[in-house]
Short mmCIF file of C-alpha atoms in Angstrom, two decimals:
data_model
loop_
_atom_site.label_atom_id
_atom_site.label_comp_id
_atom_site.label_asym_id
_atom_site.label_seq_id
_atom_site.Cartn_x
_atom_site.Cartn_y
_atom_site.Cartn_z
CA MET A 1 41.52 77.66 38.02
CA LYS A 2 43.32 74.43 37.10
CA LYS A 3 46.59 75.69 38.63
CA THR A 4 44.80 76.61 41.86
CA LEU A 5 43.15 73.19 42.05
CA PHE A 6 46.50 71.46 41.36
CA ALA A 7 48.21 73.47 44.08
CA PHE A 8 45.44 72.63 46.55
CA VAL A 9 45.66 68.89 45.80
CA SER A 10 49.45 68.97 46.07
CA MET A 11 49.22 70.66 49.45
CA ILE A 12 46.78 67.99 50.67
CA LEU A 13 49.10 65.20 49.46
CA VAL A 14 52.10 66.75 51.19
CA LEU A 15 50.08 67.15 54.40
CA CYS A 16 48.98 63.50 54.27
CA MET A 17 52.57 62.38 53.68
CA CYS A 18 53.71 64.41 56.67
CA MET A 19 50.98 63.02 58.88
CA THR A 20 51.84 59.47 57.79
CA ALA A 21 55.51 60.03 58.48
CA PHE A 22 54.70 61.54 61.86
CA ALA A 23 52.49 58.57 62.79
CA ALA A 24 55.14 56.11 61.69
CA ALA A 25 57.87 57.84 63.64
CA ASP A 26 59.13 56.40 66.89
CA ASP A 27 57.09 57.46 69.92
CA CYS A 28 60.11 58.84 71.64
CA CYS A 29 60.54 61.47 68.92
CA THR A 30 58.86 63.94 71.28
CA ARG A 31 61.89 63.64 73.56
CA VAL A 32 64.61 63.27 70.94
CA GLY A 33 67.39 65.72 71.68
CA GLU A 34 66.63 66.07 75.37
CA THR A 35 69.58 65.65 77.71
CA VAL A 36 69.70 63.45 80.81
CA THR A 37 72.45 62.62 83.27
CA ALA A 38 73.74 59.39 84.77
CA MET A 39 72.79 59.00 88.42
CA GLU A 40 75.60 56.51 89.10
CA ASP A 41 78.77 55.00 87.65
CA GLY A 42 78.60 51.74 85.73
CA HIS A 43 77.69 50.00 82.51
CA TYR A 44 74.83 47.63 83.37
CA ASN A 45 71.39 48.58 84.65
CA ILE A 46 72.40 52.00 85.89
CA GLU A 47 69.85 54.74 86.63
CA PHE A 48 69.43 58.02 84.73
CA SER A 49 67.83 61.31 85.71
CA ASP A 50 64.68 60.73 83.62
CA GLY A 51 63.82 57.61 85.66
CA TYR A 52 65.07 55.14 83.03
CA HIS A 53 67.59 52.35 83.67
CA GLY A 54 69.90 50.99 81.04
CA TYR A 55 72.76 48.88 79.76
CA CYS A 56 75.74 49.96 77.67
CA ILE A 57 75.72 49.03 73.99
CA ASP A 58 79.37 49.53 72.99
CA TYR A 59 81.43 46.54 74.10
CA GLY A 60 84.92 47.59 75.24
CA ASP A 61 84.23 51.34 75.59
CA GLN A 62 84.41 53.27 78.84
CA GLU A 63 81.43 52.94 81.21
CA ALA A 64 79.51 56.01 82.33
CA ASP A 65 80.55 58.19 85.20
CA LYS A 66 78.02 59.76 87.51
CA ASP A 67 76.70 63.09 86.15
CA ASP A 68 77.75 62.25 82.56
CA VAL A 69 75.35 63.89 80.12
CA PHE A 70 73.49 61.92 77.44
CA THR A 71 71.15 62.85 74.60
CA VAL A 72 67.85 61.00 74.00
CA ALA A 73 67.61 59.13 70.66
CA PRO A 74 65.13 56.58 69.30
CA SER A 75 65.80 52.89 69.92
CA LYS A 76 66.59 52.28 66.27
CA GLU A 77 69.93 54.01 66.85
CA ALA A 78 71.12 50.96 68.75
CA ILE A 79 73.48 49.59 66.10
CA ASN A 80 75.33 46.33 65.54
CA HIS A 81 78.83 47.71 65.16
CA ILE A 82 80.02 44.81 63.03
CA LYS A 83 77.22 44.86 60.43
CA GLY A 84 76.10 48.47 60.80
CA GLU A 85 72.45 47.43 61.18
CA SER A 86 69.90 48.62 63.72
CA VAL A 87 69.19 46.10 66.49
CA GLY A 88 66.75 48.27 68.43
CA ASN A 89 63.77 45.94 67.91
CA GLU A 90 65.86 42.90 68.85
CA LEU A 91 66.85 44.60 72.13
CA LYS A 92 63.23 45.55 72.90
CA THR A 93 62.16 41.96 72.16
CA LEU A 94 64.93 40.71 74.47
CA PHE A 95 63.57 42.81 77.33
CA VAL A 96 60.01 41.60 76.73
CA LYS A 97 61.06 37.95 76.68
CA THR A 98 63.11 38.20 79.88
CA LEU A 99 60.55 40.29 81.78
CA GLN A 100 59.85 39.06 85.33
CA VAL A 101 57.56 40.50 88.01
CA ASP A 102 57.33 39.49 91.65
CA PRO A 103 53.56 39.04 92.21
CA ASP A 104 53.84 40.11 95.84
CA THR A 105 56.11 43.17 95.57
CA LEU A 106 55.42 43.94 91.87
CA GLU A 107 59.17 44.48 91.43
CA VAL A 108 60.18 44.22 87.75
CA THR A 109 63.41 42.47 86.76
CA PHE A 110 64.92 41.02 83.60
CA GLY A 111 66.87 38.17 85.12
CA ASP A 112 70.55 38.22 85.94
CA ILE A 113 71.88 41.69 85.10
CA ILE A 114 75.34 40.49 84.04
CA LYS A 115 73.80 37.90 81.72
CA MET A 116 71.47 40.60 80.36
CA GLN A 117 74.44 42.86 79.62
CA GLN A 118 76.21 40.08 77.75
CA MET A 119 73.07 39.29 75.70
CA ILE A 120 72.80 42.97 74.73
CA TRP A 121 76.43 42.96 73.59
CA HIS A 122 75.64 39.83 71.59
CA PHE A 123 73.26 41.89 69.46
CA THR A 124 75.35 45.09 69.31
CA ASP A 125 78.84 43.61 69.03
CA ASP A 126 78.40 39.87 68.23
CA PHE A 127 79.65 39.07 71.73
CA ASN A 128 79.45 35.35 72.56
CA GLY A 129 80.40 35.01 76.21
CA TRP A 130 79.85 31.86 78.21
CA ARG A 131 76.51 33.13 79.53
CA ILE A 132 75.03 33.46 76.04
CA ASP A 133 72.29 30.98 75.10
CA LEU A 134 72.52 30.96 71.30
CA GLU A 135 69.24 29.06 70.92
CA PHE A 136 67.44 31.72 72.94
CA MET A 137 69.14 34.46 70.92
CA GLU A 138 67.78 32.92 67.72
CA GLU A 139 64.30 32.80 69.26
CA VAL A 140 64.58 36.53 70.04
CA ARG A 141 65.61 37.29 66.44
CA LYS A 142 62.63 35.37 65.02
CA SER A 143 60.20 37.15 67.33
CA ALA A 144 61.70 40.54 66.47
CA ALA A 145 61.34 39.78 62.75
CA ALA A 146 57.65 38.95 63.26
CA VAL A 147 56.59 41.80 65.62
CA THR A 148 57.78 45.40 65.80
CA ILE A 149 57.62 46.74 69.34
CA PRO A 150 57.01 50.49 69.73
CA ASP A 151 59.43 52.58 71.76
CA HIS A 152 56.70 53.70 74.14
CA GLY A 153 53.54 52.27 75.67
CA TYR A 154 54.09 48.59 74.90
CA ALA A 155 51.94 46.59 77.37
CA VAL A 156 52.71 43.00 78.41
CA GLN A 157 49.96 41.05 80.19
CA LEU A 158 51.29 38.56 82.74
CA GLU A 159 49.63 36.09 85.07
CA ASP A 160 47.79 37.22 88.22
CA GLY A 161 46.43 40.26 86.38
CA ILE A 162 49.80 42.01 86.29
CA ARG A 163 50.30 44.29 83.31
CA VAL A 164 53.66 45.93 82.59
CA THR A 165 53.98 48.88 80.23
CA LEU A 166 57.47 49.31 78.74
CA ASP A 167 59.21 52.41 77.32
CA PHE A 168 62.58 52.37 75.52
CA HIS A 169 65.09 54.71 73.97
CA VAL A 170 68.82 55.13 73.40
CA LEU A 171 71.04 57.55 75.33
CA LYS A 172 74.01 58.81 73.32
CA THR A 173 77.17 60.39 74.69
CA ASP A 174 79.46 62.85 72.96
CA LYS A 175 82.46 61.69 75.00
CA PRO A 176 84.86 59.75 72.76
CA SER A 177 85.36 56.07 73.65
CA TYR A 178 82.50 56.19 76.19
CA GLN A 179 79.50 53.91 76.18
CA ASN A 180 76.08 54.70 74.71
CA TYR A 181 73.15 53.12 76.56
CA PHE A 182 69.96 51.27 75.72
CA VAL A 183 67.49 52.26 78.44
CA TYR A 184 64.05 51.19 79.62
CA LYS A 185 61.35 52.26 82.03
CA THR A 186 58.47 50.16 83.37
CA ALA A 187 55.05 50.88 84.85
CA VAL A 188 53.09 48.16 86.59
CA ASP A 189 49.34 48.01 87.09
CA ILE A 190 46.88 45.27 88.03
CA VAL A 191 44.00 44.21 85.81
CA LYS A 192 40.93 43.60 87.93
CA PRO A 193 39.73 39.97 88.01
CA THR A 194 37.01 38.52 85.78
CA VAL A 195 34.80 35.53 86.53
CA THR A 196 34.92 33.01 83.67
CA ALA A 197 32.74 30.25 85.15
CA PRO A 198 29.91 29.99 85.63
CA GLU A 199 29.00 32.35 82.82
CA ALA A 200 25.38 32.83 83.99
CA ASP A 201 23.22 32.24 87.04
CA LEU A 202 23.21 28.55 87.94
CA HIS A 203 20.26 26.66 89.43
CA LYS A 204 20.85 23.15 90.76
CA LYS A 205 18.49 20.49 92.09
CA ILE A 206 19.86 18.79 95.21
CA PRO A 207 18.26 15.97 97.22
CA ALA A 208 16.99 17.04 100.64
CA GLY A 209 19.65 16.42 103.26
CA GLU A 210 22.62 16.69 100.88
CA THR A 211 25.11 19.55 100.62
CA ASP A 212 26.27 21.21 97.42
CA THR A 213 29.76 22.43 96.55
CA LEU A 214 29.73 25.73 94.67
CA SER A 215 32.74 26.70 92.57
CA VAL A 216 33.93 29.72 90.59
CA THR A 217 36.75 30.16 88.10
CA ALA A 218 38.25 33.63 87.80
CA LYS A 219 41.17 35.21 85.98
CA TYR A 220 43.63 37.21 88.07
CA ALA A 221 41.77 36.66 91.35
CA LYS A 222 43.84 36.79 94.53
CA GLU A 223 41.00 36.73 97.09
CA TYR A 224 37.58 35.09 97.31
CA GLN A 225 34.59 35.86 99.53
CA TRP A 226 31.36 33.89 99.30
CA GLN A 227 28.09 35.61 100.22
CA VAL A 228 24.51 34.47 100.86
CA ASP A 229 21.12 36.13 100.44
CA LYS A 230 18.64 34.43 102.76
CA GLY A 231 15.65 36.21 101.30
CA ASP A 232 15.00 38.14 104.52
CA GLY A 233 15.25 41.55 102.88
CA ASN A 234 18.86 42.16 103.99
CA GLY A 235 20.45 41.21 100.66
CA PHE A 236 23.80 39.47 100.34
CA SER A 237 26.16 39.20 103.29
CA ASP A 238 29.56 37.56 103.79
CA LEU A 239 29.77 33.94 104.85
CA PRO A 240 32.41 33.76 107.59
CA GLY A 241 35.44 31.72 106.58
CA ALA A 242 34.18 31.14 103.00
CA THR A 243 37.29 32.53 101.30
CA GLU A 244 38.28 29.84 98.80
CA LYS A 245 37.34 29.11 95.19
CA GLU A 246 34.81 26.58 96.44
CA TYR A 247 32.12 26.73 99.09
CA THR A 248 30.10 23.81 100.46
CA THR A 249 26.59 24.69 101.58
CA GLU A 250 24.76 23.32 104.57
CA ALA A 251 22.47 20.34 103.94
CA ILE A 252 19.62 21.42 101.69
CA SER A 253 16.33 21.62 103.56
CA ALA A 254 12.99 23.40 103.43
CA ALA A 255 14.54 26.11 105.61
CA ASN A 256 17.40 27.06 103.27
CA VAL A 257 16.36 25.83 99.83
CA GLY A 258 15.55 29.41 98.80
CA TYR A 259 18.98 30.82 99.70
CA ARG A 260 21.04 32.43 96.93
CA TYR A 261 24.84 32.46 96.83
CA ARG A 262 27.54 34.39 94.99
CA CYS A 263 31.29 34.95 95.21
CA ILE A 264 33.24 38.24 95.23
CA VAL A 265 36.70 37.88 93.64
CA LYS A 266 39.37 40.50 94.23
CA ASN A 267 42.93 41.59 93.52
CA ALA A 268 44.79 44.85 93.90
CA GLY A 269 43.16 46.14 90.71
CA GLY A 270 39.55 45.72 91.78
CA SER A 271 36.82 43.13 92.19
CA ALA A 272 34.15 41.21 90.28
CA ILE A 273 30.94 39.43 91.28
CA SER A 274 30.09 35.92 90.15
CA PRO A 275 26.68 34.85 88.81
CA VAL A 276 24.18 33.66 91.43
CA PHE A 277 23.82 30.04 92.57
CA SER A 278 20.40 28.77 93.72
CA HIS A 279 18.79 25.45 94.61
CA SER A 280 15.60 23.47 94.66
CA VAL A 281 14.93 20.06 96.17
CA LEU A 282 15.59 17.18 93.81
CA LYS A 283 12.99 14.44 93.85
CA ALA A 284 13.16 10.92 92.45
CA PRO A 285 12.44 10.67 88.69
CA VAL A 286 8.84 10.46 87.50
CA PHE A 287 8.02 8.74 84.19
CA SER A 288 5.75 10.56 81.76
CA THR A 289 6.25 8.11 78.89
CA PRO A 290 4.72 5.60 78.63
CA ALA A 291 1.69 6.68 80.63
CA SER A 292 0.55 3.08 81.14
CA ASP A 293 1.50 -0.48 80.23
CA VAL A 294 1.98 -1.05 76.51
CA VAL A 295 1.47 -4.22 74.48
CA LYS A 296 3.30 -4.43 71.16
CA THR A 297 2.67 -7.21 68.66
CA VAL A 298 5.90 -7.89 66.78
CA ALA A 299 6.79 -10.18 63.90
CA LEU A 300 10.13 -11.95 63.73
CA GLY A 301 12.74 -9.67 62.17
CA ASP A 302 10.86 -6.46 62.94
CA ALA A 303 12.73 -3.49 64.44
CA VAL A 304 11.31 -2.60 67.85
CA GLU A 305 11.83 0.79 69.51
CA LEU A 306 10.83 1.28 73.13
CA ILE A 307 10.81 4.88 74.41
CA ALA A 308 10.68 6.06 78.00
CA ALA A 309 11.02 9.57 79.45
CA ALA A 310 11.39 10.59 83.07
CA SER A 311 11.85 13.93 84.80
CA ASP A 312 15.22 14.75 86.42
CA ALA A 313 16.77 11.41 85.44
CA ASP A 314 20.55 11.18 85.62
CA SER A 315 20.71 7.65 84.22
CA TYR A 316 18.56 5.00 82.60
CA GLN A 317 18.72 1.19 82.69
CA TRP A 318 16.47 -1.04 80.61
CA GLN A 319 15.44 -4.41 82.00
CA VAL A 320 13.80 -7.52 80.54
CA ASP A 321 11.64 -10.23 82.09
CA GLY A 322 11.62 -13.48 80.16
CA GLY A 323 9.70 -15.28 82.86
CA ASP A 324 12.19 -15.29 85.75
CA GLY A 325 11.86 -11.68 86.82
CA PHE A 326 13.38 -8.45 85.53
CA GLU A 327 17.12 -8.30 84.85
CA ASP A 328 19.34 -5.50 83.51
CA ILE A 329 20.07 -5.46 79.77
CA GLU A 330 23.79 -4.84 79.36
CA GLY A 331 24.55 -1.55 77.63
CA ALA A 332 20.88 -0.46 77.46
CA THR A 333 21.35 2.85 79.29
CA ASP A 334 19.57 5.37 77.05
CA PRO A 335 15.95 6.58 77.25
CA THR A 336 15.31 4.64 74.04
CA TYR A 337 15.90 0.89 73.70
CA LEU A 338 16.16 -0.52 70.17
CA ILE A 339 15.87 -4.14 69.09
CA PRO A 340 17.14 -3.98 65.47
CA ALA A 341 15.56 -7.30 64.42
CA ALA A 342 13.29 -9.13 66.82
CA ALA A 343 14.25 -12.76 67.46
CA GLU A 344 12.33 -15.51 69.24
CA ASP A 345 14.13 -14.71 72.52
CA ASP A 346 13.00 -11.09 72.34
CA LEU A 347 9.30 -11.89 72.02
CA ASP A 348 6.75 -12.88 74.58
CA CYS A 349 8.89 -10.88 77.03
CA ARG A 350 8.26 -7.83 79.18
CA TYR A 351 10.49 -4.76 79.25
CA ARG A 352 10.76 -1.74 81.51
CA CYS A 353 13.14 1.17 82.16
CA VAL A 354 14.56 2.23 85.51
CA ALA A 355 15.45 5.94 85.86
CA THR A 356 17.77 7.05 88.65
CA ASN A 357 19.09 10.25 90.17
CA ARG A 358 20.64 11.20 93.51
CA ALA A 359 17.23 11.31 95.15
CA GLY A 360 16.12 7.80 94.14
CA SER A 361 14.80 5.76 91.23
CA ALA A 362 11.55 4.92 89.45
CA GLN A 363 10.32 2.19 87.13
CA SER A 364 8.48 2.86 83.92
CA ALA A 365 5.27 1.18 82.84
CA VAL A 366 5.80 -2.24 81.26
CA PHE A 367 6.21 -2.89 77.55
CA SER A 368 5.00 -6.38 76.63
CA LEU A 369 6.16 -7.85 73.33
CA ARG A 370 4.11 -10.67 71.95
CA LYS A 371 4.85 -12.65 68.86
CA MET A 372 2.86 -11.78 65.79
CA ARG A 373 0.40 -14.51 64.75
CA PRO A 374 -2.39 -14.59 62.18
CA PRO A 375 -5.46 -12.69 63.40
CA VAL A 376 -7.88 -14.55 65.66
CA VAL A 377 -11.54 -13.56 66.06
CA GLU A 378 -14.34 -14.94 68.19
CA ASP A 379 -17.03 -16.99 66.37
CA PRO A 380 -15.68 -16.36 62.86
CA GLY A 381 -18.40 -16.31 60.20
CA GLU A 382 -21.20 -17.14 62.65
CA GLU A 383 -24.37 -15.12 62.15
CA LYS A 384 -25.48 -13.11 65.17
CA PRO A 385 -28.88 -11.41 65.00
CA ILE A 386 -29.09 -7.94 66.52
CA GLY A 387 -32.26 -5.90 66.79
CA ALA A 388 -32.31 -2.14 66.87
CA GLN A 389 -34.97 0.51 66.81
CA LYS A 390 -34.94 3.27 64.26
CA GLY A 391 -32.62 6.13 65.30
CA GLU A 392 -30.98 4.13 68.06
CA LYS A 393 -27.16 4.20 68.24
CA LEU A 394 -25.75 0.77 67.47
CA THR A 395 -22.01 0.10 67.83
CA LEU A 396 -20.57 -3.18 66.51
CA THR A 397 -17.25 -4.42 67.95
CA VAL A 398 -15.05 -7.19 66.65
CA GLU A 399 -13.41 -9.27 69.38
CA GLU A 400 -9.97 -10.21 68.03
CA GLU A 401 -6.25 -10.58 68.65
CA TYR A 402 -3.20 -9.71 66.54
CA GLY A 403 -5.13 -7.45 64.18
CA GLU A 404 -3.25 -4.59 62.56
CA SER A 405 -5.86 -3.39 60.08
CA TYR A 406 -9.63 -3.52 59.92
CA GLN A 407 -12.24 -3.21 57.18
CA TRP A 408 -15.96 -3.34 57.87
CA GLN A 409 -18.27 -4.59 55.13
CA VAL A 410 -22.04 -4.54 54.56
CA ASP A 411 -24.38 -6.87 52.65
CA GLU A 412 -27.74 -5.35 51.79
CA GLY A 413 -28.73 -8.20 49.49
CA ASP A 414 -26.09 -8.07 46.75
CA GLY A 415 -23.05 -9.44 48.61
CA PHE A 416 -20.56 -7.90 51.02
CA GLN A 417 -19.01 -4.56 50.03
CA ASP A 418 -16.37 -2.45 51.85
CA ILE A 419 -17.70 0.47 53.86
CA GLU A 420 -15.59 3.53 53.11
CA GLY A 421 -13.76 4.86 56.16
CA ALA A 422 -14.84 1.99 58.47
CA THR A 423 -11.32 0.87 59.40
CA GLU A 424 -11.42 0.58 63.20
CA PRO A 425 -12.23 -2.37 65.48
CA THR A 426 -15.59 -0.69 66.17
CA PHE A 427 -18.26 0.50 63.74
CA ASP A 428 -21.45 2.51 64.26
CA ALA A 429 -24.08 0.77 62.13
CA PRO A 430 -26.68 3.10 60.55
CA THR A 431 -30.22 2.91 62.03
CA ASP A 432 -31.91 5.82 60.27
CA GLU A 433 -33.92 3.50 58.01
CA THR A 434 -35.88 0.35 58.85
CA GLY A 435 -34.85 -2.92 57.31
CA LYS A 436 -32.25 -5.65 57.55
CA ALA A 437 -28.53 -5.65 56.70
CA LYS A 438 -25.54 -7.85 57.41
CA TYR A 439 -22.19 -6.53 58.68
CA ARG A 440 -18.82 -8.14 59.18
CA CYS A 441 -15.17 -7.05 59.76
CA ILE A 442 -12.08 -8.31 57.89
CA VAL A 443 -9.15 -8.34 60.35
CA LYS A 444 -5.64 -8.48 58.84
CA ASN A 445 -1.95 -8.46 59.64
CA GLU A 446 1.12 -9.37 57.65
CA LEU A 447 0.61 -13.07 58.45
CA GLY A 448 -2.97 -13.40 57.32
CA GLU A 449 -6.57 -12.37 57.90
CA ALA A 450 -9.73 -13.45 59.71
CA VAL A 451 -13.44 -12.74 59.26
CA SER A 452 -15.56 -11.65 62.20
CA PRO A 453 -19.03 -13.01 62.95
CA VAL A 454 -21.77 -11.75 60.64
CA TYR A 455 -23.91 -9.29 62.53
CA VAL A 456 -27.46 -9.46 61.14
CA VAL A 457 -28.98 -6.12 62.08
CA THR A 458 -32.75 -5.57 61.89
CA VAL A 459 -33.92 -1.98 62.32
CA SER A 460 -37.62 -1.55 63.21
CA ILE A 461 -40.00 1.21 64.29
CA LYS A 462 -40.26 1.82 68.01
CA ASP A 463 -43.36 0.33 69.67
CA VAL A 464 -44.02 3.28 72.00
CA PRO A 465 -42.91 6.82 71.39
CA GLN A 466 -40.39 8.02 73.91
CA THR A 467 -39.82 11.59 74.99
CA GLY A 468 -37.28 10.86 77.64
CA ASP A 469 -39.43 12.09 80.58
CA GLY A 470 -42.10 9.33 80.82
CA SER A 471 -44.97 11.63 79.69
CA SER A 472 -45.96 9.43 76.73
CA MET A 473 -46.22 6.32 78.91
CA GLY A 474 -48.39 8.23 81.40
CA LEU A 475 -50.71 9.36 78.63
CA TYR A 476 -50.92 5.81 77.33
CA LEU A 477 -51.85 4.46 80.79
CA ALA A 478 -54.43 7.20 81.29
CA LEU A 479 -56.12 6.31 78.02
CA MET A 480 -56.17 2.64 79.01
CA LEU A 481 -57.81 3.45 82.35
CA MET A 482 -60.42 5.67 80.73
CA SER A 483 -61.29 2.94 78.26
CA ALA A 484 -61.64 0.39 81.08
CA GLY A 485 -63.91 2.74 83.03
CA ALA A 486 -66.16 3.32 80.07
CA PHE A 487 -66.46 -0.43 79.52
CA LEU A 488 -67.48 -1.04 83.17
CA MET A 489 -70.12 1.68 83.05
CA MET A 490 -71.61 0.12 79.92
CA LEU A 491 -71.86 -3.27 81.66
CA ARG A 492 -73.65 -1.77 84.68
CA LYS A 493 -76.25 -0.11 82.42
CA ARG A 494 -77.04 -3.40 80.69
CA ARG A 495 -77.52 -5.21 84.05
CA ALA A 496 -79.85 -2.50 85.20
#
């Protein structure tokens, strides 16, 4: 059993080694040993019967004669005759680096054929003719050391969507003192274009009466055709004469604002469609912040931040009015304007923001900065009697300036005490019980405090019940009339 298992594992290992060796072998191994013939005399860039062209790789030997027979071999059998080393990858790299394609005819060349022949001999025979660029040769060697190019199916992507696939092998002769050849074959195809910008549908706001220039960027495009969909159910159709990368629309109006545009890009390999461009009418900015004029009380040295926000604004400009009208603040071109530390010149001024776009401009509400002072209240400490009926809503309000915090207090006979939670300029005094109480508000800021008038509130029982519909008053009057009538009747009886 162990021997059988060992034999099975060994067979698998051998099979894997064979498959690895087969995969690593040169692609042209499927044709190795085939014979081809020369279609013409010569030693540089001559044609062979398998459709390849090639250059001789044995400097000084006899060039091929027409109908000479050659045997296919892998490119690695191109040898430097001085060092005995393979230069097949260097020669393939040389072809890749000198590859040229005419974009109109798609004809493939590798530069000057005589120079190419001498460069090949440089690698195979250390030839250094006057056409040899030694710096370029060194560049080829470095590239060949970094990348191994396969004998078959090596694709090179060029500009304009042109892709060239290269195949290589060596043709060997059995005629003594005759040249061997390094040969190549090319196949050219065109990669269809791709639109790189815009990447997605693009909607733009344009002022009424203005045009818009649409633009696409595409790789490998040779032709452009702009189209429009007018929303009439006919879909997209070509715009006559719109055959460039850019297209300028007609003036935007209510009639065409719903149009959609796109561009078809083409080359010999195919076509691609751009994302869709659409428009709406751009209107002048509208401020949403602040909603109305704002007054800020600021102490010297305080940081002040003013914030404005407007729809469709392309730019902002803050302005200040120190008493002579609004003027631009240099450099204040963001939606937020910051005064790091307020100085005397910053206070008692008015500020606003102007938002602008191509359709017009708008001004924000006004921010007024006033200098912080100690709180001021009307009639401080003065007692003010206020009567209220039981259950009636009674709101007390402190009239003040510069207050930042508030605390209402009550005195029910044992001195003023803070009322928990009563920290606004207004306070709803309780009226659920009859009696008398005193109220006041302590107004504070960082510079001091002030005491409001003392509101002396007397809560009493209502004189006449109220139902809200006048029925109680009617009943009261009816009773009064009945009593008066009874009294008159009594007087008449006595006189009788």
